[in-house]
Coordinates of C-alpha atoms in Angstrom, one line a residue:
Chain A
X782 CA 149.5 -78.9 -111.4
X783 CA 149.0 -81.9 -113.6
X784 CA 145.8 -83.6 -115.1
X785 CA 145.4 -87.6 -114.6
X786 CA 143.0 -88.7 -117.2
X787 CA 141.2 -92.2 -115.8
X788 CA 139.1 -94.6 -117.8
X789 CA 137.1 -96.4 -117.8
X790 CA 134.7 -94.4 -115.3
X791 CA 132.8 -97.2 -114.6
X792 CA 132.1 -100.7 -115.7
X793 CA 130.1 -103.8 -114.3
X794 CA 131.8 -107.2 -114.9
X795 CA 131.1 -110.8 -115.0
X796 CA 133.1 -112.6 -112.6
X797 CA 135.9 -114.1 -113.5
X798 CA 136.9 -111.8 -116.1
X799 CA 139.5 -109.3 -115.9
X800 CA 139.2 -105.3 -116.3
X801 CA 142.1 -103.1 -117.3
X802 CA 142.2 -99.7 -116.3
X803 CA 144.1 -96.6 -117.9
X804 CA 145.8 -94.1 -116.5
X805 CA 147.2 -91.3 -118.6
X806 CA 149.0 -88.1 -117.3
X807 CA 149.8 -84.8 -118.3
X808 CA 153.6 -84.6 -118.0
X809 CA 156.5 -87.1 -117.0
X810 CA 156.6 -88.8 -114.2
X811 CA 159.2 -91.4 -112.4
X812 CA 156.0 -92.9 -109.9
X813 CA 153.0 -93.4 -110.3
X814 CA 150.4 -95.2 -107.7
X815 CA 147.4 -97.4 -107.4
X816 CA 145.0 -96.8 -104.8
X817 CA 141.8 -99.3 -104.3
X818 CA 138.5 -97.8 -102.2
X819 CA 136.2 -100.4 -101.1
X820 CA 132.8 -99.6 -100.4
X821 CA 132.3 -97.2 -97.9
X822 CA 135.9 -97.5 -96.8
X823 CA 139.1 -95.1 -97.3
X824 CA 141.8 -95.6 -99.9
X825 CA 144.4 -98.0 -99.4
X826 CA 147.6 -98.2 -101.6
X827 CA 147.4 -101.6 -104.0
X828 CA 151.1 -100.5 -105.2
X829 CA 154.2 -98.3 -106.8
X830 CA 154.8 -98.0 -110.7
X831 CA 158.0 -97.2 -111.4
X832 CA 159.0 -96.8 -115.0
X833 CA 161.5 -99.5 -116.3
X834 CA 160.7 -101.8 -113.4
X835 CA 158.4 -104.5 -111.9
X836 CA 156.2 -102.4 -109.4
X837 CA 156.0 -102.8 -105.8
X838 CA 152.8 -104.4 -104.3
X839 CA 151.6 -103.5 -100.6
X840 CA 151.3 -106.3 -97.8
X841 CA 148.1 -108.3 -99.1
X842 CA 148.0 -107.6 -102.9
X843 CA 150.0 -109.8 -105.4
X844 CA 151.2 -109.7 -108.5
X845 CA 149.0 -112.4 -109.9
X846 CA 146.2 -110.7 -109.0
X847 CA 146.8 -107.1 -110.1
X848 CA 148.9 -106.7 -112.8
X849 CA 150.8 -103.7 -113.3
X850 CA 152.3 -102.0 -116.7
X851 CA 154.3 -98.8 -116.9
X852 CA 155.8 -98.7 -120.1
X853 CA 156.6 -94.7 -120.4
X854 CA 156.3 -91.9 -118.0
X855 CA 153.0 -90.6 -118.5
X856 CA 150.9 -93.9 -119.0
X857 CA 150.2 -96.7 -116.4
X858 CA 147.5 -99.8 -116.5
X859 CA 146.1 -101.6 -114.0
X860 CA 144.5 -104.9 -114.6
X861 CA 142.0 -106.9 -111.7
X862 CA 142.1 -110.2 -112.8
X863 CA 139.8 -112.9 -112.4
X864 CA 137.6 -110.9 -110.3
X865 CA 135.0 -111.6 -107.9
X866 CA 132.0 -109.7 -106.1
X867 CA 134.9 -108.9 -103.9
X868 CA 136.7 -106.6 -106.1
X869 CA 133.6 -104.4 -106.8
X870 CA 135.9 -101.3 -105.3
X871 CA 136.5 -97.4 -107.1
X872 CA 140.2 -98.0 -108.3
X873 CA 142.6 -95.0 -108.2
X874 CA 145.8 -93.9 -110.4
X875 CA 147.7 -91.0 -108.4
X876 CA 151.2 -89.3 -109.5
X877 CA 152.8 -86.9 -107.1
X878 CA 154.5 -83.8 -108.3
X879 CA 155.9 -81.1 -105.8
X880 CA 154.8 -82.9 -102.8
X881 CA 151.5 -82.5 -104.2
X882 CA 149.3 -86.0 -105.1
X883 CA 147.3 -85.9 -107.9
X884 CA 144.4 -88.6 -108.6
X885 CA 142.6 -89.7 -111.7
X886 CA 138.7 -89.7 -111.6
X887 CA 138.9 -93.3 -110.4
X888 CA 137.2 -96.2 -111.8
X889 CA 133.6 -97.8 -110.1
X890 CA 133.8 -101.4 -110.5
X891 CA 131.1 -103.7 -110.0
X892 CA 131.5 -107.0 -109.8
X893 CA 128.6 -109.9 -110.7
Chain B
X508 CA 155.1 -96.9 -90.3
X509 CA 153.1 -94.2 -91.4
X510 CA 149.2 -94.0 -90.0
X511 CA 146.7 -91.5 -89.8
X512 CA 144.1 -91.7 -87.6
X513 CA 140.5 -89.9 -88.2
X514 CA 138.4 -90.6 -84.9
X515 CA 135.1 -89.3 -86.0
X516 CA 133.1 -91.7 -88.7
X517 CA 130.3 -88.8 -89.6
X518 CA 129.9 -85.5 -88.4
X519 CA 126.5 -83.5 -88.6
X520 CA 126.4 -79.5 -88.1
X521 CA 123.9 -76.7 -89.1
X522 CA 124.8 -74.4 -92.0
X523 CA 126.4 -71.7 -90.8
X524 CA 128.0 -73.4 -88.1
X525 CA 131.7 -73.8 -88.0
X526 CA 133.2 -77.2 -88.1
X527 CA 136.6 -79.4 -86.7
X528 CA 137.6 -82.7 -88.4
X529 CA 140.1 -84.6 -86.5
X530 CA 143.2 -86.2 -87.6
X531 CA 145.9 -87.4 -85.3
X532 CA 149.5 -89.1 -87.5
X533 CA 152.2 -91.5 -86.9
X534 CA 154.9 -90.8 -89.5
X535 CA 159.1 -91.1 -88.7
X536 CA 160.2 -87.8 -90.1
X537 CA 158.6 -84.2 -90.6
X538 CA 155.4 -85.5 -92.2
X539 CA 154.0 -84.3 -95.1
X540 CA 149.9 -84.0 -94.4
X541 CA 147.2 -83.3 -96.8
X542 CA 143.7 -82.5 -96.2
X543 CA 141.6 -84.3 -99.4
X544 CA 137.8 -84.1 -100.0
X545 CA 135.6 -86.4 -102.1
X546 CA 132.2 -85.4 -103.0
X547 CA 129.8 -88.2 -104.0
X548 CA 130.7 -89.8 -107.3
X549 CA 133.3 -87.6 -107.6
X550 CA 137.5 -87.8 -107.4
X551 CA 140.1 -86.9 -104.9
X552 CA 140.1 -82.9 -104.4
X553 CA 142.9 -81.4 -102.4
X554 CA 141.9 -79.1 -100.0
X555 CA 145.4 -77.9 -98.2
X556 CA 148.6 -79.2 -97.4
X557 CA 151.6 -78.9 -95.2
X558 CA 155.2 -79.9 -94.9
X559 CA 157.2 -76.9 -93.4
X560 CA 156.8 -73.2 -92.2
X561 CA 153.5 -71.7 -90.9
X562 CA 151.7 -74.4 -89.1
X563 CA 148.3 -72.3 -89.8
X564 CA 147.9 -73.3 -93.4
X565 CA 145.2 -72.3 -95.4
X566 CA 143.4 -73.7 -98.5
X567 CA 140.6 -73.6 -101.1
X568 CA 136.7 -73.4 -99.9
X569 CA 138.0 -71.3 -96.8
X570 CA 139.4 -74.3 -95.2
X571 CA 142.2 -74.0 -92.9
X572 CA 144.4 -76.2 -91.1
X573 CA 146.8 -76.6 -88.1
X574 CA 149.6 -78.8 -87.8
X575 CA 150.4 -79.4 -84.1
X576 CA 153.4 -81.3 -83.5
X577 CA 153.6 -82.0 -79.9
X578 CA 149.7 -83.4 -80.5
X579 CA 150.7 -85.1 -83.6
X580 CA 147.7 -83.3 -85.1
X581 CA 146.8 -81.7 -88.4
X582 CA 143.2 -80.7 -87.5
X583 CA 141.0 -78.9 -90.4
X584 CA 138.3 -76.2 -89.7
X585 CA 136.3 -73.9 -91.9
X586 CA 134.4 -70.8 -89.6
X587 CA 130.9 -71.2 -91.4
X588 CA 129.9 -74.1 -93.4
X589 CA 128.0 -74.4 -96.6
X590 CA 125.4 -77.0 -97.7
X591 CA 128.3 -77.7 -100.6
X592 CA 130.6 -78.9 -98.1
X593 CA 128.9 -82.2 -97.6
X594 CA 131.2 -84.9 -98.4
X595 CA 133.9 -87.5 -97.5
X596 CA 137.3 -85.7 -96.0
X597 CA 140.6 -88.1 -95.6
X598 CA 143.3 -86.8 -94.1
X599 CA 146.9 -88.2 -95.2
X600 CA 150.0 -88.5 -94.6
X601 CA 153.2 -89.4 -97.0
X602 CA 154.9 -88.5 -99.7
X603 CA 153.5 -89.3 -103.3
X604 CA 152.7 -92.7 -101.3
X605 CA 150.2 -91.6 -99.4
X606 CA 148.4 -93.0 -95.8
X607 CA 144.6 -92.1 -95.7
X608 CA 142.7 -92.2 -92.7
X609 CA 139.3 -93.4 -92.5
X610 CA 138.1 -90.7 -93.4
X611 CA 134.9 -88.5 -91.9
X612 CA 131.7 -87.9 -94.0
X613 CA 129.9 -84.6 -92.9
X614 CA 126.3 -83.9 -93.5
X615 CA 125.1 -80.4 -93.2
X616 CA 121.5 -79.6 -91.7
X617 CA 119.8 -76.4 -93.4

């Protein structure tokens, strides 16, 4: 198995500002993947983090807007940038290992 | 593409009871399905998975699940719920890249 360790847990932001959020795992690995959960709604994938490369954003999420570093294989950052009430969402680091995906704690974002 | 489809929003049963959570897939190849549950304030938990073999699979909390293939199905079940099972259940589908459903929140009346 492997251990994702997430942080922050939770934070409440001004709008405007931006929030990075840290992912560390346990042991190598080549992807790693950012989920966002709206309110009340299920997870959808923001994008892919490859190691060594740009990552890969899903249909309606953009560069610009959240930033993605991977600069080893076990550490990954997601930034929301000049957020809005919008963004207030749980954000998700995942990693899959032997078919298995496994997720950090996530991150509560709330947006004023 | 990849979808999964979860067709009840919340589900209410006695404790004691048994229970069946729906989820119906769309994937190109064999599909790899999980069965994840999220407890309030809490993170991701995988309950069960499949990908090949026995299409009875079983997992933690006396969950089970059965992939159906002609029903593009991957139904959960659990014989006798317990007032700890209340929570959020997603189905997905994918590899490492994962498709949720919409997931199905089950209460549990004493």
């Amino acid at each position: 198995s492997a251990v994702i360790s997430q942080k922050p847990s939770r934070d409440i932001c001004q709008r405007g500002t931006s929030l990075t959020i840290q992912c560390q795992v346990d042991s190598q690995v080549t992807m790693m993947f950012w989920y966002r959960q709206q309110p009340g709604q299920s997870l959808t994938l923001i994008a892919t983090a490859n190691q060594g490369s740009e990552a890969t954003y899903e249909s309606g999420f953009v560069i610009d807007k959240f930033p993605i570093s991977r600069p080893n294989l076990t550490f990954s950052t997601l930034t929301v940038s000049n957020m809005s009430p919008e963004d207030s969402s749980i954000y998700l680091c995942s990693m899959e290992m032997n078919t298995e995906a496994f997720f950090g704690q996530g991150t509560r974002l709330t947006v004023v | 593409a990849q979808s999964v489809t979860q067709p009840d929003i919340h589900i209410t049963v006695s404790e004691g009871a048994s229970l069946e959570l729906r989820c119906n897939y769309s994937y190109g190849a064999t599909p790899y399905l999980f069965w994840y549950v999220q407890s309030p304030g809490q993170g991701l938990q995988l309950l069960l998975k499949y990908f090949s073999g026995d299409t009875l699979v079983q997992g933690i909390k006396g969950f089970e699940a059965e992939f159906k293939r002609s029903q593009s199905s991957f139904n959960l079940r659990k014989p006798s719920v317990h007032w700890s099972d209340a929570a959020e259940y997603f189905c997905a589908v994918g590899v490492g890249k994962l498709t949720f459903g919409t997931g199905t929140r089950l209460t549990i009346i004493p």
